[in-house]
Coordinates of C-alpha atoms and ligand atoms in Angstrom, one line a residue:
Chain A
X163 CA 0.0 0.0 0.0
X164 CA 1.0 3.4 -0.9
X165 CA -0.4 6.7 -0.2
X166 CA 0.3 10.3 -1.0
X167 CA -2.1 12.8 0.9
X168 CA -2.0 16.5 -0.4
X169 CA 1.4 16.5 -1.5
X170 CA 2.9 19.3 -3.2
X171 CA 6.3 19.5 -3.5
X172 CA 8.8 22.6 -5.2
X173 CA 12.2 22.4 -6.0
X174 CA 14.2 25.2 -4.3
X175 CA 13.7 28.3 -5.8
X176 CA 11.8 27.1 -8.2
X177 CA 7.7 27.8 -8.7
X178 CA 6.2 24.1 -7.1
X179 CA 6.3 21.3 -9.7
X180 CA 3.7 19.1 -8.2
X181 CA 0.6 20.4 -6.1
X182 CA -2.1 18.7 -3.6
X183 CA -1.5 15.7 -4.8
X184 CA -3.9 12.8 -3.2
X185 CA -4.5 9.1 -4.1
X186 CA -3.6 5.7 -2.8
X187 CA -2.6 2.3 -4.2
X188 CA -4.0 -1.0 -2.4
X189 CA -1.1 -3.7 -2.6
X190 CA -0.8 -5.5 -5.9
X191 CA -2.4 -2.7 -8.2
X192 CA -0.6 -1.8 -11.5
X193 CA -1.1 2.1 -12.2
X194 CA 0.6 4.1 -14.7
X195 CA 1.0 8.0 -14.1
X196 CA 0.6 9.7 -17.9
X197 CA 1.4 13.4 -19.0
X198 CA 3.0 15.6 -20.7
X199 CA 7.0 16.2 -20.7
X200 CA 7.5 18.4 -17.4
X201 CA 3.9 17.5 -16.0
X202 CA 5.8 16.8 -12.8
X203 CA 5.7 12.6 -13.2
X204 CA 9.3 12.1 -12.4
X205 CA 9.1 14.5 -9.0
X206 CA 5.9 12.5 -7.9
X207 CA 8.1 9.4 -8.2
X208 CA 11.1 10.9 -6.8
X209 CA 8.5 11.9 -3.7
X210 CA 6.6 8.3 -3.3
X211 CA 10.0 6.7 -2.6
X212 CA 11.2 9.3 0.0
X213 CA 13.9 10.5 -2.4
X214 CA 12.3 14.2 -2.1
X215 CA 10.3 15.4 1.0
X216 CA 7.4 17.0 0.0
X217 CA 7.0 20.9 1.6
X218 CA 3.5 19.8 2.7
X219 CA 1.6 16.7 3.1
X220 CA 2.2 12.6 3.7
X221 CA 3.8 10.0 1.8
X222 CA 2.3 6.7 3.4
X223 CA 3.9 3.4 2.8
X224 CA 2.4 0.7 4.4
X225 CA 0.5 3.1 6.6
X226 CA 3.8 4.2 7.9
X227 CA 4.9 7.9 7.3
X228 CA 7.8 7.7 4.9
X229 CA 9.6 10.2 6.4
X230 CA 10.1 8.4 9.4
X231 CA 12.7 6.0 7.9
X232 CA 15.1 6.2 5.3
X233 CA 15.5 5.9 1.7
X234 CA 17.9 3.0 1.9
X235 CA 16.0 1.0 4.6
X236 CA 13.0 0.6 2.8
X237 CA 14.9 -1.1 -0.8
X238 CA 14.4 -4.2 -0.1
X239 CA 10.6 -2.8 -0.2
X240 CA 10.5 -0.3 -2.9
X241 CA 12.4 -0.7 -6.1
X242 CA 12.9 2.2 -8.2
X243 CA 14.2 2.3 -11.5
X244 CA 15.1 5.5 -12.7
X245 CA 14.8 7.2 -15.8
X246 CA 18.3 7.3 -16.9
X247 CA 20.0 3.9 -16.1
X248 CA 23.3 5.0 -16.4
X249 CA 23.1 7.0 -12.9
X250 CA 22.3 3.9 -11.1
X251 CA 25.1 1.2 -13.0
X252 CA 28.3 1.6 -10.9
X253 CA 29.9 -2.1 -11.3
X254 CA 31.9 -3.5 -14.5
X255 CA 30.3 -6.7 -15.1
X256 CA 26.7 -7.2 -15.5
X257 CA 26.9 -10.4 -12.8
X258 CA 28.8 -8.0 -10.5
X259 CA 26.2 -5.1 -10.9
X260 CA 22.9 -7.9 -10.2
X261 CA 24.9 -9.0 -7.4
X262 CA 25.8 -5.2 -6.1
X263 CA 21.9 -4.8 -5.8
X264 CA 21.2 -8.1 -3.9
X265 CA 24.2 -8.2 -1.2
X266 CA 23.4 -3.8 -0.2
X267 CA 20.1 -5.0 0.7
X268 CA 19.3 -9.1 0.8
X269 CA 23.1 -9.4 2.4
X270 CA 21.7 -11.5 5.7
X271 CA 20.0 -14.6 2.8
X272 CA 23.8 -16.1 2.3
X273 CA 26.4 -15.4 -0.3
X274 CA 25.4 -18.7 -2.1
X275 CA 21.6 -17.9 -2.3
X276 CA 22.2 -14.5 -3.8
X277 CA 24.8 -16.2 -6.4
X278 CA 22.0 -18.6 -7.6
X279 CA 19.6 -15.5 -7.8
X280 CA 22.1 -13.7 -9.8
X281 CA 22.2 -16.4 -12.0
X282 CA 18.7 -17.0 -12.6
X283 CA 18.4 -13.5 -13.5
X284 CA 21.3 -13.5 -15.7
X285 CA 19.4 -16.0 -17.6
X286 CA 15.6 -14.2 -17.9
X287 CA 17.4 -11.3 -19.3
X288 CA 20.1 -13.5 -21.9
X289 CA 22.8 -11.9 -20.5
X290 CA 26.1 -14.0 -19.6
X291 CA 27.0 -11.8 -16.8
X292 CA 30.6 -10.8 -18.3
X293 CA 29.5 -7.8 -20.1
X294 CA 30.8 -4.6 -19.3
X295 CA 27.7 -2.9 -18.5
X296 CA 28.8 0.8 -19.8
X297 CA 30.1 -0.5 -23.7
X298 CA 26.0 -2.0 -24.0
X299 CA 23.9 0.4 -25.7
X300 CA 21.4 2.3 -23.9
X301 CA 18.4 -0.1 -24.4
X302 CA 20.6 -3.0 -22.7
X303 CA 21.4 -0.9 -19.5
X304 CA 18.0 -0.2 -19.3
X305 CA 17.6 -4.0 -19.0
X306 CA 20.9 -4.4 -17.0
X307 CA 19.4 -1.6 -14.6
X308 CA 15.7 -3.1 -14.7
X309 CA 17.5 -6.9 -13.9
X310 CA 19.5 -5.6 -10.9
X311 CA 15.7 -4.2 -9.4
X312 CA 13.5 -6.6 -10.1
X313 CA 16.6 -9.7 -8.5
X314 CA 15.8 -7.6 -5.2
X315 CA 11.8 -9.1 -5.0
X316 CA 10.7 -5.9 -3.7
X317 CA 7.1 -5.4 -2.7
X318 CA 6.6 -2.1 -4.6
X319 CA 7.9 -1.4 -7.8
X320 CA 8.4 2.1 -9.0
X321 CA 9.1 2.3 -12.6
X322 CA 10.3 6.0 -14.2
X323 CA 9.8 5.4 -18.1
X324 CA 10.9 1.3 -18.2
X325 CA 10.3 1.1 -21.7
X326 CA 12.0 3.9 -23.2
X327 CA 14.4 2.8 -25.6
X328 CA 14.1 -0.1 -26.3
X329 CA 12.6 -2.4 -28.6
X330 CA 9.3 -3.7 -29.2
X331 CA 10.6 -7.3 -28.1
X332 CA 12.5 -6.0 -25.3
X333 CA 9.9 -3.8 -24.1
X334 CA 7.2 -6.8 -24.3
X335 CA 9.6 -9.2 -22.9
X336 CA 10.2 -6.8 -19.6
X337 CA 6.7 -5.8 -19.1
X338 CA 5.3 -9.2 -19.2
X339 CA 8.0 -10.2 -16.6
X340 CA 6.9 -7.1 -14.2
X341 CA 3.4 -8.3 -15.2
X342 CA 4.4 -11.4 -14.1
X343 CA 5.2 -10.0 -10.6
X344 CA 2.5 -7.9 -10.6
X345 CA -0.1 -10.8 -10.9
X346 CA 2.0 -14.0 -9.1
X347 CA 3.3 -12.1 -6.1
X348 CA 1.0 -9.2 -6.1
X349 CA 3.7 -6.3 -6.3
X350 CA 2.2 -2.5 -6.8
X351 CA 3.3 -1.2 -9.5
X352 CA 3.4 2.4 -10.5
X353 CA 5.5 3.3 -13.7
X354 CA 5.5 6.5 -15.7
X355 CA 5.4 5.4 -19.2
X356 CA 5.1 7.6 -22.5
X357 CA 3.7 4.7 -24.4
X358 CA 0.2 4.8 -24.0
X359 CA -0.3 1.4 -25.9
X360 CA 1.8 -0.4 -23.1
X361 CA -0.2 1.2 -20.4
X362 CA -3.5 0.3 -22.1
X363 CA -2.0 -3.5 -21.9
X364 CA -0.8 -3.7 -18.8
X365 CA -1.6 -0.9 -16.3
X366 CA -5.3 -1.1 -14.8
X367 CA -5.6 2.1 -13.7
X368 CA -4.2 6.0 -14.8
X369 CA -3.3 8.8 -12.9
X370 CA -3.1 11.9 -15.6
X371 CA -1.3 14.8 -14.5
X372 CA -0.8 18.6 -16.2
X373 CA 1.0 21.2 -14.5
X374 CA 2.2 19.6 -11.2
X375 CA -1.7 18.4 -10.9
X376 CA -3.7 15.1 -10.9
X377 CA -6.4 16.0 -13.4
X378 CA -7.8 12.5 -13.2
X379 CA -7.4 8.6 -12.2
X380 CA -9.4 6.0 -13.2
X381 CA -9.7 2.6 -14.8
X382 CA -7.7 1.6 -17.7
X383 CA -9.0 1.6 -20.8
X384 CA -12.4 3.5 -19.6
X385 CA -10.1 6.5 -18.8
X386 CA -8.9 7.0 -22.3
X387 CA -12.2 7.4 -23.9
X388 CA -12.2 11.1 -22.2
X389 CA -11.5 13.1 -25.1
X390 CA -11.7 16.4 -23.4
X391 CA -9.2 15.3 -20.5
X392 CA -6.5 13.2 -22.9
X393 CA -6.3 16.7 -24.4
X394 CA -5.8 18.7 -21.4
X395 CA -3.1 16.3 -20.6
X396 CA -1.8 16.4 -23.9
X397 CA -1.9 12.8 -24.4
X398 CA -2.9 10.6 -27.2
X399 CA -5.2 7.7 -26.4
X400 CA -3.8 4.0 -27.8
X401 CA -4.6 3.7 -31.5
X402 CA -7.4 1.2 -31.5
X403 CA -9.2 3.4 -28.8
X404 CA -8.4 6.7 -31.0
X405 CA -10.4 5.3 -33.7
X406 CA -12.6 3.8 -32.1
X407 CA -14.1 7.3 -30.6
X408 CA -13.6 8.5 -33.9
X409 CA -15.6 5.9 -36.0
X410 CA -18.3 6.1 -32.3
X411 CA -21.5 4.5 -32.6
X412 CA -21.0 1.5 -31.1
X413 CA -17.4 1.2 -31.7
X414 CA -16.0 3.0 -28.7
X415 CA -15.6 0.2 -26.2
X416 CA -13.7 -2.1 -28.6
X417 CA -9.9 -1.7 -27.4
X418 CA -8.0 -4.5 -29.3
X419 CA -7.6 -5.3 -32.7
X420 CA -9.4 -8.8 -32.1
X421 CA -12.6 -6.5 -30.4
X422 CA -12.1 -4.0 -33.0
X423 CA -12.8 -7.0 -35.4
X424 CA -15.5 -8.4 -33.3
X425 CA -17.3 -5.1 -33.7
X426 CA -16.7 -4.8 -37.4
X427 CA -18.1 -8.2 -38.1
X428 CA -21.2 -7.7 -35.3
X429 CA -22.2 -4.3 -37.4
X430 CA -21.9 -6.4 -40.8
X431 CA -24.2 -9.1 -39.6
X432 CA -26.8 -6.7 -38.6
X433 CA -26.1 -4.8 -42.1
X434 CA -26.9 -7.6 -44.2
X435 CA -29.7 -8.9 -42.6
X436 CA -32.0 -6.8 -44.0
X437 CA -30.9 -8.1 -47.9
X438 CA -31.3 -11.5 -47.2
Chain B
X282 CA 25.4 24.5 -5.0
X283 CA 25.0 23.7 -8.5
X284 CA 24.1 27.5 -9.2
X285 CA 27.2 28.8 -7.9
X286 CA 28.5 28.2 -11.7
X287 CA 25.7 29.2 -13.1
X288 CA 25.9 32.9 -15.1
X289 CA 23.7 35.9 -13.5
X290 CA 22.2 38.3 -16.3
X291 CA 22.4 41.8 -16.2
X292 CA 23.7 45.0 -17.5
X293 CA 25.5 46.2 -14.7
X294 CA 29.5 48.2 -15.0
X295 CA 30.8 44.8 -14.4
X296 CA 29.1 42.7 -16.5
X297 CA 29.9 45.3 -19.3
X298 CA 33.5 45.5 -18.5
X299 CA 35.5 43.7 -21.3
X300 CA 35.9 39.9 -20.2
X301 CA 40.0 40.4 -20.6
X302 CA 39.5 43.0 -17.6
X303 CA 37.6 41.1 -15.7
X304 CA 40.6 38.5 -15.7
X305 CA 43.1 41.3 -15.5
X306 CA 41.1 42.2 -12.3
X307 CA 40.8 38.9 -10.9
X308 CA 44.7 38.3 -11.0
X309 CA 45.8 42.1 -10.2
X310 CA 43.4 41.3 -6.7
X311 CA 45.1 37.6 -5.8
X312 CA 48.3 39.0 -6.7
X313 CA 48.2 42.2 -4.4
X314 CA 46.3 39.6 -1.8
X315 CA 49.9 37.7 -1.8
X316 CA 52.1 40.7 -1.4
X317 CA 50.5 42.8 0.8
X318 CA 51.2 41.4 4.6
X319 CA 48.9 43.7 6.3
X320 CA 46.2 42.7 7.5
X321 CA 44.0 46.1 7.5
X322 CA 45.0 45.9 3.1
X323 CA 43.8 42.2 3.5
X324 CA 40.5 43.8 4.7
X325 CA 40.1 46.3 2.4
X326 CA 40.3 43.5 -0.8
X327 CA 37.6 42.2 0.8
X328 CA 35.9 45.3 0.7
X329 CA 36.7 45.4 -3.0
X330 CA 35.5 41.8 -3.5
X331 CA 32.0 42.6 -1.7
X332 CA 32.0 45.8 -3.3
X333 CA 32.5 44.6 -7.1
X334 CA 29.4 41.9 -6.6
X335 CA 27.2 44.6 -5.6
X336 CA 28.1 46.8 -8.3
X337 CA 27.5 43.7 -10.6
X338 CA 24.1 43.4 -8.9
X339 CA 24.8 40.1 -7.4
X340 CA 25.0 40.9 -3.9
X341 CA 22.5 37.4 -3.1
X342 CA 25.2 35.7 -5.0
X343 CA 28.5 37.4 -3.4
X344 CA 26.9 36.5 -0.1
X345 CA 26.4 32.9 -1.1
X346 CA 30.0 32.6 -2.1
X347 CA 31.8 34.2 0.7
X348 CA 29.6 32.1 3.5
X349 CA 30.6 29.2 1.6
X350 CA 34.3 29.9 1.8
X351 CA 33.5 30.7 5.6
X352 CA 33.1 27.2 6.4
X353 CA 36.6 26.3 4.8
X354 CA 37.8 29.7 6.6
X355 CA 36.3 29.1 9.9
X356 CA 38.4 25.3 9.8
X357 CA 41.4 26.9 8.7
X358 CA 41.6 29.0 11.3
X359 CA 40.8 27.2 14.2
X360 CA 44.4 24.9 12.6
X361 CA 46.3 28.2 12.2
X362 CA 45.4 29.6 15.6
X363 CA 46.1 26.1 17.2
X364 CA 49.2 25.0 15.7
X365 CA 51.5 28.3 15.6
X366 CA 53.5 28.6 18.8
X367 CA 55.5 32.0 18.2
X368 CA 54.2 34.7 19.8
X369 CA 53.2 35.8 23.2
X370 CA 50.0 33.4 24.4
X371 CA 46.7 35.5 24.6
X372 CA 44.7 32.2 26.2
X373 CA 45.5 29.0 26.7
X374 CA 48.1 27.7 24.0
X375 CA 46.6 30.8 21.5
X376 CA 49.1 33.3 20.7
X377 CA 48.8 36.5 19.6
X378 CA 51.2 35.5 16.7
X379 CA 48.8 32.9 15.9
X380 CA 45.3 35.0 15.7
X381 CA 47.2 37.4 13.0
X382 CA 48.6 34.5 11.0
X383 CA 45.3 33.1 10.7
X384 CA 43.9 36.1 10.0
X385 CA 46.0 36.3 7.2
X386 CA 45.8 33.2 5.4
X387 CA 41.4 32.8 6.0
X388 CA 41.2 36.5 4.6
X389 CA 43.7 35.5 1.6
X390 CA 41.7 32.5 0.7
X391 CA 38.5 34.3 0.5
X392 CA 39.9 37.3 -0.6
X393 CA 41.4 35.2 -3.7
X394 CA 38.6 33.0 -4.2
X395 CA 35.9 35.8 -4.6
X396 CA 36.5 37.6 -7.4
X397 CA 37.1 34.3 -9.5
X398 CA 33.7 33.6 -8.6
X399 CA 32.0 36.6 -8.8
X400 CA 33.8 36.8 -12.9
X401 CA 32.3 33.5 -13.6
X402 CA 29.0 34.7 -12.7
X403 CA 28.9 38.0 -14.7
X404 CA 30.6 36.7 -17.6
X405 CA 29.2 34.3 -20.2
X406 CA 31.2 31.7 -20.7
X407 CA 31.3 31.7 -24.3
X408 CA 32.5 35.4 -24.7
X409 CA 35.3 34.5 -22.1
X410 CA 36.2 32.3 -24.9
X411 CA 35.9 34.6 -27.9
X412 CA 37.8 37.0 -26.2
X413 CA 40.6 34.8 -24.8
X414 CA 41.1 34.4 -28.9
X415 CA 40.4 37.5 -30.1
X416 CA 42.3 39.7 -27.7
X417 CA 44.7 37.6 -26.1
X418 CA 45.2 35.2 -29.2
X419 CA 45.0 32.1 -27.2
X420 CA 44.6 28.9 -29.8
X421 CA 41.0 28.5 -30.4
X422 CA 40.9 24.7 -29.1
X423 CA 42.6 25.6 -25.8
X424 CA 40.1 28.5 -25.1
X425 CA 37.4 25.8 -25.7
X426 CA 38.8 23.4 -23.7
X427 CA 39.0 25.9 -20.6
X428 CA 35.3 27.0 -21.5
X429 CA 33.8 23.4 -21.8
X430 CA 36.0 22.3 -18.7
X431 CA 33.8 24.8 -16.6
X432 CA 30.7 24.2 -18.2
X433 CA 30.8 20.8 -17.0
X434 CA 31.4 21.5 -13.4
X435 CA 27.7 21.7 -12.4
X436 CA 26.7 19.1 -14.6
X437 CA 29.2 16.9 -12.8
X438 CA 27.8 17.8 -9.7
X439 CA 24.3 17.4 -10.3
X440 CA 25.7 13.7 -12.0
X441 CA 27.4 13.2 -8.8
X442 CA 24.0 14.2 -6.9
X443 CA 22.2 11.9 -9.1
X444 CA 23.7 8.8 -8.6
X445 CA 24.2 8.9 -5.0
X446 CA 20.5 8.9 -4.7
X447 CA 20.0 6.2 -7.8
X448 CA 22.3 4.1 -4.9
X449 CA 20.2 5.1 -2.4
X450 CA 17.5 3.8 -3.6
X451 CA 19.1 0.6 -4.2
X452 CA 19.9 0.2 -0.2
X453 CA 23.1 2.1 -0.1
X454 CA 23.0 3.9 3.2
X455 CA 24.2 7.4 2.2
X456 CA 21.3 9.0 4.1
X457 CA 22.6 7.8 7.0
X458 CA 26.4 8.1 6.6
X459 CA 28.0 11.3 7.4
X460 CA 31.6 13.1 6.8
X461 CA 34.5 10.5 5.9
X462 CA 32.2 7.5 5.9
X463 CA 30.1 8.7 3.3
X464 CA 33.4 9.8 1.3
X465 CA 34.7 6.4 1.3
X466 CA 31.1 5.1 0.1
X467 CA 31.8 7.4 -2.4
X468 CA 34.5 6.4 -3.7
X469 CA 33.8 3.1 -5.6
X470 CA 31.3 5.5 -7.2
X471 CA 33.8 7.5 -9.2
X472 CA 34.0 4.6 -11.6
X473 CA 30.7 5.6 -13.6
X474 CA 31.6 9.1 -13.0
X475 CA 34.3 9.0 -14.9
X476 CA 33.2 7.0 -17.7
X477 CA 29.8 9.1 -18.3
X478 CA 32.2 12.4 -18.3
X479 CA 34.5 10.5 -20.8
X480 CA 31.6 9.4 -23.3
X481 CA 30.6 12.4 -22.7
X482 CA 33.9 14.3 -23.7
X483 CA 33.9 12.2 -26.8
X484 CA 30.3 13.2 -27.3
X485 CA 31.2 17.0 -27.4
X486 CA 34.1 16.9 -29.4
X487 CA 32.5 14.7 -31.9
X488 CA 29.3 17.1 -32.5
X489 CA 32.2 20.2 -32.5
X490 CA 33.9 18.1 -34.9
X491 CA 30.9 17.7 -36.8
X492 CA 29.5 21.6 -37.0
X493 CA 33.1 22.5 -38.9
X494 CA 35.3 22.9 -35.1
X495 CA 38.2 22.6 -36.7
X496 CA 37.2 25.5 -39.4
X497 CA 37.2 28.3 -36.7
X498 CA 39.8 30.7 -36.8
X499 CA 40.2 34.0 -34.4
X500 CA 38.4 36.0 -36.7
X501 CA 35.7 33.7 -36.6
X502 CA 33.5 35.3 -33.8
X503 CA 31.4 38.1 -34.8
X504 CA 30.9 39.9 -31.6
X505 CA 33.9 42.2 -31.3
X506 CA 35.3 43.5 -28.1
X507 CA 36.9 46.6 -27.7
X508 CA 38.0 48.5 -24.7
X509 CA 36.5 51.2 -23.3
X510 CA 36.8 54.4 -20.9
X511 CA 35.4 51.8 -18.1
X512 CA 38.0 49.5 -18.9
X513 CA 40.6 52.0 -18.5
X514 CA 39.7 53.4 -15.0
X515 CA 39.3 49.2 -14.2
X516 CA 43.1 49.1 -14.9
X517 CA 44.0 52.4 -13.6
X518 CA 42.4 51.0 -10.2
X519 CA 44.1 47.6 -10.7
X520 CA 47.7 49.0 -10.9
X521 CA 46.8 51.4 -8.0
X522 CA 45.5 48.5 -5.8
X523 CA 49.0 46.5 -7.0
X524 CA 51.1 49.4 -6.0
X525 CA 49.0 50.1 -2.9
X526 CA 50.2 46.6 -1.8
X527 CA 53.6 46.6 -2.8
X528 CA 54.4 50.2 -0.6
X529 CA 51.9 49.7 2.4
Ligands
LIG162 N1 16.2 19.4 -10.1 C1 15.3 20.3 -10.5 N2 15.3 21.6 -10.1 C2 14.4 22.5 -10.4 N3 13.3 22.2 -11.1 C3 13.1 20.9 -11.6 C4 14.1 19.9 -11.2 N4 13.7 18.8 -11.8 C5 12.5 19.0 -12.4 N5 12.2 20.3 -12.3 C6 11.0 21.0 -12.8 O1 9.8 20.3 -12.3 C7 8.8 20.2 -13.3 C8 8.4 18.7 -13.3 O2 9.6 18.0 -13.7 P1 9.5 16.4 -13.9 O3 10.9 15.9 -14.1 O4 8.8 15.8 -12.7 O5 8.7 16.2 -15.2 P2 8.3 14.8 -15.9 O6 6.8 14.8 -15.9 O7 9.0 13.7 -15.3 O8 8.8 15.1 -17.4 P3 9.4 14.1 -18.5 O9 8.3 13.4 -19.2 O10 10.1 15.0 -19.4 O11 10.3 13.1 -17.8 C9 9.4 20.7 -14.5 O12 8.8 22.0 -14.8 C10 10.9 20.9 -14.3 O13 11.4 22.1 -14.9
LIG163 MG1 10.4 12.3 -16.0

């Protein structure tokens, strides 16, 4: 569980980047926070894992206010991956890095345990652990950073842009495996993503900001058949949805291409019955 | 921190002073800081100092800077006062000998350090650079070297900033650590530092290499910058301040 209860939040000097911000995940929920560049996603991250104290209001993990304990205390609870995996790689083989992550914070479990973890990991991600993690390209430390998170098992995952960068196969392979979590072990997830046709297949539920505000949260895909708000937030709704609301008339809740068909072939039947 | 670099816009006497004054300036104060051996001179550079970043406007920023120093000058001290022995003792193993030394050397550190500062902040970087090579004909690649090198400075900062929290997040306990503990957790850090600031090197010089770097000549820049009547009274009062040293 995770809660943020009027939050706002502004870096020094700065005008605030994220204001009154209020809403609360129930343990095992998979939400995606959408908006524009600058909307004020990455600071509402930065905030829910402690990183940044807000100027007013509660952070709430587990009931408990966060600023009671520290960042590094709670990492074997809260996994973040950040948006630039290059800050967090500091270890010159891929097996070292994995292993970096799992002795900070699993250290008591027994070097031999974390070992066979490292390697089980090594092996979901096809890498063979020698690789020098800084000559990879940027898509592969993305992976290299997402592996060294998700070896940890923590009970809240907090995801800044996981799919940026890399490829459709990659970025399929990763979500279903943080899917995978999601579902079998009932981790929260929250991840920022730009890529609304990854939220609409794996996140149930979107918190839209503008401006340093939450302008809505709701169910996902329902919440992407506001045109009025999607605009406001200057985001684009998932293709099929898109044209769904624009063809309208019964089309509107089909989501996927095989419901998109449905629809199509539904409507024809009821054309043609009239000729026959 | 990171905005201690960062340039302060304006359109005060300083900031149009020619940037080769400004530097003249700069050294004409350290030098005079490291002849003179009176403490009341020392005082009255730092009078200057103060007295230049309000001209420039920047008074916020001069104030900044010279508390900052303050914690370096407050340890040095404390060392000076506590090591020197010569001197008649004032209290307890403190000489008199001691508080003047001290003295001294905190006021020449911050009297040295400030103006440095205070230049970087109402100078743009880049005409720094164009007039390094236009006035003082310094090779075109050097100048840009110097420039980029203190460019970088806050970004390597903020990096610096960055990662130690990424490793926070990952269970590393620098929110807890403090002083030489957290230094030494540090350390192992410098690794990805260093390599980001490296690609990164090679990332600048191969987009300057690509936008025609190695076409630009001296004549190249089109802003020009001449000296004016300011410029002159700035290095009458330079020499002055250099003489004033030397005879008092
Ligand atoms: N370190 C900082 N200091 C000052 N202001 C900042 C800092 N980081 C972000 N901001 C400001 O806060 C606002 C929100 O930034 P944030 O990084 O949260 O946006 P974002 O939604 O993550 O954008 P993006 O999609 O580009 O990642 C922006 O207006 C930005 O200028
Ligand atoms: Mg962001």
């Amino acid at each position: 569980m995770i809660e943020m209860k009027h939050v706002s939040f502004a870096y020094k000097d700065h005008q605030p980047s994220v204001r009154d911000l209020s809403f609360r995940l129930e343990k095992g929920e998979f939400a995606a926070i959408l908006g524009a560049n600058g909307a004020g996603k990455t600071t509402t991250v930065r905030l829910l894992d402690g990183l940044l104290k807000p100027t007013s209001g509660q952070v709430l993990i587990d009931d408990a206010d966060a600023a009671t304990s520290q960042v590094s205390e709670r990492a074997r609870k809260v996994g973040f991956l950040f948006q630039n995996p290059d800050r967090q790689i500091c270890r010159n083989s891929v097996r070292e890095e994995i292993l970096f992550g799992l002795r900070t914070v699993c250290g008591g479990e027994g070097e031999e345990a974390l070992q066979a973890r490292t390697e089980e990991v090594l092996k979901e991600f096809s890498f063979t652990g020698e690789e020098e993690p800084f000559s990879l390209s940027r898509g592969q430390r993305q992976l290299v950073a997402l592996a060294s998170i998700l070896a940890v098992e923590p009970e809240i995952l907090i995801l800044d842009e996981p799919t940026t960068g890399l490829d459709y196969r990659e970025c399929c392979h990763i979500m279903n495996r943080i899917r995978r979590m999601n579902e079998e072990k009932q981790v929260t997830v929250i991840m920022v993503c730009h890529d609304m046709e990854v939220v609409l297949d794996y996140a149930h539920r979107a918190l839209i900001m503008a401006g340093g505000q939450l302008l809505a949260d709701g169910p996902v895909p329902g919440i992407f058949r506001d045109a009025e708000l999607l605009e406001k937030a200057s985001v684009l709704p998932p293709q099929m949805i898109g044209l769904g609301m624009r063809l309208g008339d019964g089309f509107e809740n089909a989501c996927t291409p095989e419901a998109m068909a449905e629809a199509v072939m539904a409507r024809r039947k009821k054309r043609s019955v009239p000729h026959e | 921190m990171n905005n201690l670099f960062q340039y302060v816009p304006g359109n005060s006497l300083i900031h149009r002073l020619n940037p080769i004054t400004k530097i003249f300036l700069t050294i004409i104060i350290c030098a005079a800081a490291f002849i003179t051996d009176r403490l009341l001179f020392l005082v009255g550079l730092l009078a200057v100092d103060m007295l230049i970043g309000i001209i420039a406007g920047v008074a916020d920023r001069t104030w900044n800077i010279f508390r900052g120093l303050l914690k370096i000058a407050v340890f040095l001290f404390l060392l000076q006062v506590l090591l020197t022995r010569k001197g008649t003792p004032v209290f307890w193993i403190i000489t008199d000998q001691g508080l003047l030394t001290a003295g001294k050397v905190v006021l020449r550190l911050v009297v040295v350090c400030m103006p440095l500062a205070l230049v970087l902040a109402v100078t743009r970087i880049s005409d720094l650079t164009n007039a390094l090579v236009q006035v003082l004909h310094v090779p075109y690649p050097y100048a840009f070297t110097l420039s980029t090198a203190i460019r970088f400075i806050p970004q390597f900062l903020e990096e610096m900033a960055e990662i130690m929290e990424a490793q926070t997040a990952r269970g590393v306990a620098f929110d807890k650590a403090k002083g030489l503990k957290k230094l030494s957790m540090m350390l192992p850090l410098c690794a990805p530092l260093l390599i980001s600031s490296v690609r990164r090197t090679d990332q600048t010089a191969a987009a300057a290499e690509v936008r025609g770097f190695h076409l630009r000549t001296r004549t190249s820049g089109y802003k020009r910058y001449p000296f004016s009547y300011v410029d002159l009274g700035t290095v009458v009062f330079c020499l002055l301040l250099l003489a004033g040293a030397i005879v008092l």
